[in-house]
Amino acid sequence: SILSFQDSISPILEELIYFHDYTIVIIIAITAIVAINMVSICYYKTTDRFILQDQAVEIVWTVAPVFILIIIAAPSLKALYLIDDPSSPSLTIKAVGHQ
């Protein structure tokens, strides 16, 4: 398709493409939730005094980003360790320089 990466040749690149798609889905979901909330706040113009000073709401929007970052970090670390794994290189080059 036009909006995707070219076909990968290695499993590492396949993992990076999966991580990219996974992260984009999370970003789109967050953007949609924020946009829907903004439209509903502007459209209905309601203000609840209990929501403005509620301790549970404060805890939720403080802890929610932590969970979102953990959800993104797990596949990121997996891809990072797959890239760093030199299990069976097909070519090894040793470069020695003298000055």
PDB file of C-alpha atoms in Angstrom:
ATOM      1  CA  SER A   1       0.000   0.000   0.000  1.00  0.00           C
ATOM      2  CA  ILE A   2       1.017   3.629  -0.338  1.00  0.00           C
ATOM      3  CA  LEU A   3       1.002   4.489   3.366  1.00  0.00           C
ATOM      4  CA  SER A   4       3.200   1.685   4.666  1.00  0.00           C
ATOM      5  CA  PHE A   5       6.860   0.740   4.685  1.00  0.00           C
ATOM      6  CA  GLN A   6       8.406  -1.435   2.012  1.00  0.00           C
ATOM      7  CA  ASP A   7       8.594  -5.167   2.623  1.00  0.00           C
ATOM      8  CA  SER A   8      11.197  -6.028   5.215  1.00  0.00           C
ATOM      9  CA  ILE A   9      14.085  -8.328   4.532  1.00  0.00           C
ATOM     10  CA  SER A  10      14.998  -9.169   8.125  1.00  0.00           C
ATOM     11  CA  PRO A  11      13.060 -10.102  11.261  1.00  0.00           C
ATOM     12  CA  ILE A  12      14.576  -7.118  13.073  1.00  0.00           C
ATOM     13  CA  LEU A  13      13.116  -4.692  10.551  1.00  0.00           C
ATOM     14  CA  GLU A  14       9.801  -6.546  10.801  1.00  0.00           C
ATOM     15  CA  GLU A  15       9.848  -5.957  14.567  1.00  0.00           C
ATOM     16  CA  LEU A  16      10.606  -2.257  14.061  1.00  0.00           C
ATOM     17  CA  ILE A  17       7.703  -1.912  11.628  1.00  0.00           C
ATOM     18  CA  TYR A  18       5.431  -3.650  14.154  1.00  0.00           C
ATOM     19  CA  PHE A  19       6.600  -1.267  16.883  1.00  0.00           C
ATOM     20  CA  HIS A  20       5.969   1.739  14.630  1.00  0.00           C
ATOM     21  CA  ASP A  21       2.444   0.583  13.796  1.00  0.00           C
ATOM     22  CA  TYR A  22       1.726  -0.223  17.452  1.00  0.00           C
ATOM     23  CA  THR A  23       2.899   3.210  18.605  1.00  0.00           C
ATOM     24  CA  ILE A  24       0.933   5.016  15.887  1.00  0.00           C
ATOM     25  CA  VAL A  25      -2.253   3.208  16.957  1.00  0.00           C
ATOM     26  CA  ILE A  26      -1.711   4.324  20.559  1.00  0.00           C
ATOM     27  CA  ILE A  27      -1.052   7.923  19.478  1.00  0.00           C
ATOM     28  CA  ILE A  28      -4.178   7.975  17.291  1.00  0.00           C
ATOM     29  CA  ALA A  29      -6.270   6.560  20.148  1.00  0.00           C
ATOM     30  CA  ILE A  30      -5.005   9.196  22.584  1.00  0.00           C
ATOM     31  CA  THR A  31      -5.591  11.972  20.052  1.00  0.00           C
ATOM     32  CA  ALA A  32      -9.138  10.748  19.367  1.00  0.00           C
ATOM     33  CA  ILE A  33      -9.985  10.565  23.070  1.00  0.00           C
ATOM     34  CA  VAL A  34      -8.663  14.073  23.689  1.00  0.00           C
ATOM     35  CA  ALA A  35     -10.499  15.462  20.639  1.00  0.00           C
ATOM     36  CA  ILE A  36     -13.786  13.857  21.659  1.00  0.00           C
ATOM     37  CA  ASN A  37     -13.427  15.242  25.182  1.00  0.00           C
ATOM     38  CA  MET A  38     -12.646  18.728  23.888  1.00  0.00           C
ATOM     39  CA  VAL A  39     -15.634  18.710  21.534  1.00  0.00           C
ATOM     40  CA  SER A  40     -17.972  17.448  24.234  1.00  0.00           C
ATOM     41  CA  ILE A  41     -16.755  20.077  26.714  1.00  0.00           C
ATOM     42  CA  CYS A  42     -17.191  22.875  24.152  1.00  0.00           C
ATOM     43  CA  TYR A  43     -20.560  21.571  22.960  1.00  0.00           C
ATOM     44  CA  TYR A  44     -22.278  20.880  26.270  1.00  0.00           C
ATOM     45  CA  LYS A  45     -20.645  23.645  28.354  1.00  0.00           C
ATOM     46  CA  THR A  46     -21.294  21.878  31.628  1.00  0.00           C
ATOM     47  CA  THR A  47     -19.112  22.259  34.677  1.00  0.00           C
ATOM     48  CA  ASP A  48     -19.378  19.909  37.618  1.00  0.00           C
ATOM     49  CA  ARG A  49     -17.889  21.231  40.838  1.00  0.00           C
ATOM     50  CA  PHE A  50     -17.230  17.692  42.072  1.00  0.00           C
ATOM     51  CA  ILE A  51     -15.117  16.823  39.020  1.00  0.00           C
ATOM     52  CA  LEU A  52     -13.071  19.999  39.379  1.00  0.00           C
ATOM     53  CA  GLN A  53     -11.973  19.059  42.900  1.00  0.00           C
ATOM     54  CA  ASP A  54     -12.172  15.256  42.857  1.00  0.00           C
ATOM     55  CA  GLN A  55      -9.140  13.372  44.216  1.00  0.00           C
ATOM     56  CA  ALA A  56      -9.846  10.215  42.185  1.00  0.00           C
ATOM     57  CA  VAL A  57      -9.811  12.138  38.887  1.00  0.00           C
ATOM     58  CA  GLU A  58      -6.457  13.676  39.836  1.00  0.00           C
ATOM     59  CA  ILE A  59      -5.019  10.232  40.549  1.00  0.00           C
ATOM     60  CA  VAL A  60      -6.359   8.765  37.300  1.00  0.00           C
ATOM     61  CA  TRP A  61      -4.905  11.419  35.017  1.00  0.00           C
ATOM     62  CA  THR A  62      -1.608  11.255  36.865  1.00  0.00           C
ATOM     63  CA  VAL A  63      -1.280   7.463  36.752  1.00  0.00           C
ATOM     64  CA  ALA A  64      -2.732   6.869  33.259  1.00  0.00           C
ATOM     65  CA  PRO A  65       0.277   8.344  31.392  1.00  0.00           C
ATOM     66  CA  VAL A  66       2.587   6.095  33.417  1.00  0.00           C
ATOM     67  CA  PHE A  67       0.711   3.011  32.214  1.00  0.00           C
ATOM     68  CA  ILE A  68       0.680   4.301  28.643  1.00  0.00           C
ATOM     69  CA  LEU A  69       4.460   4.780  28.743  1.00  0.00           C
ATOM     70  CA  ILE A  70       4.940   1.277  30.149  1.00  0.00           C
ATOM     71  CA  ILE A  71       2.754  -0.147  27.375  1.00  0.00           C
ATOM     72  CA  ILE A  72       4.907   1.646  24.796  1.00  0.00           C
ATOM     73  CA  ALA A  73       8.226   0.822  26.519  1.00  0.00           C
ATOM     74  CA  ALA A  74       7.808  -2.967  26.512  1.00  0.00           C
ATOM     75  CA  PRO A  75       7.846  -3.464  22.706  1.00  0.00           C
ATOM     76  CA  SER A  76      10.445  -0.707  22.394  1.00  0.00           C
ATOM     77  CA  LEU A  77      12.869  -2.538  24.680  1.00  0.00           C
ATOM     78  CA  LYS A  78      12.185  -5.810  22.872  1.00  0.00           C
ATOM     79  CA  ALA A  79      13.059  -4.196  19.535  1.00  0.00           C
ATOM     80  CA  LEU A  80      16.143  -2.557  21.058  1.00  0.00           C
ATOM     81  CA  TYR A  81      17.511  -5.862  22.334  1.00  0.00           C
ATOM     82  CA  LEU A  82      16.775  -7.581  19.021  1.00  0.00           C
ATOM     83  CA  ILE A  83      18.767  -4.913  17.191  1.00  0.00           C
ATOM     84  CA  ASP A  84      21.693  -5.189  19.623  1.00  0.00           C
ATOM     85  CA  ASP A  85      21.922  -9.008  19.459  1.00  0.00           C
ATOM     86  CA  PRO A  86      24.946  -9.995  17.367  1.00  0.00           C
ATOM     87  CA  SER A  87      24.052 -13.700  17.388  1.00  0.00           C
ATOM     88  CA  SER A  88      25.361 -14.774  13.980  1.00  0.00           C
ATOM     89  CA  PRO A  89      26.880 -12.022  11.886  1.00  0.00           C
ATOM     90  CA  SER A  90      27.356 -12.897   8.235  1.00  0.00           C
ATOM     91  CA  LEU A  91      30.372 -10.596   7.949  1.00  0.00           C
ATOM     92  CA  THR A  92      32.857  -9.319  10.512  1.00  0.00           C
ATOM     93  CA  ILE A  93      35.225  -6.472   9.714  1.00  0.00           C
ATOM     94  CA  LYS A  94      38.169  -5.468  11.875  1.00  0.00           C
ATOM     95  CA  ALA A  95      39.546  -1.997  11.232  1.00  0.00           C
ATOM     96  CA  VAL A  96      42.851  -0.931  12.726  1.00  0.00           C
ATOM     97  CA  GLY A  97      44.101   2.609  12.384  1.00  0.00           C
ATOM     98  CA  HIS A  98      47.470   4.159  13.137  1.00  0.00           C
ATOM     99  CA  GLN A  99      48.204   7.819  13.530  1.00  0.00           C
TER     100      GLN A  99
END
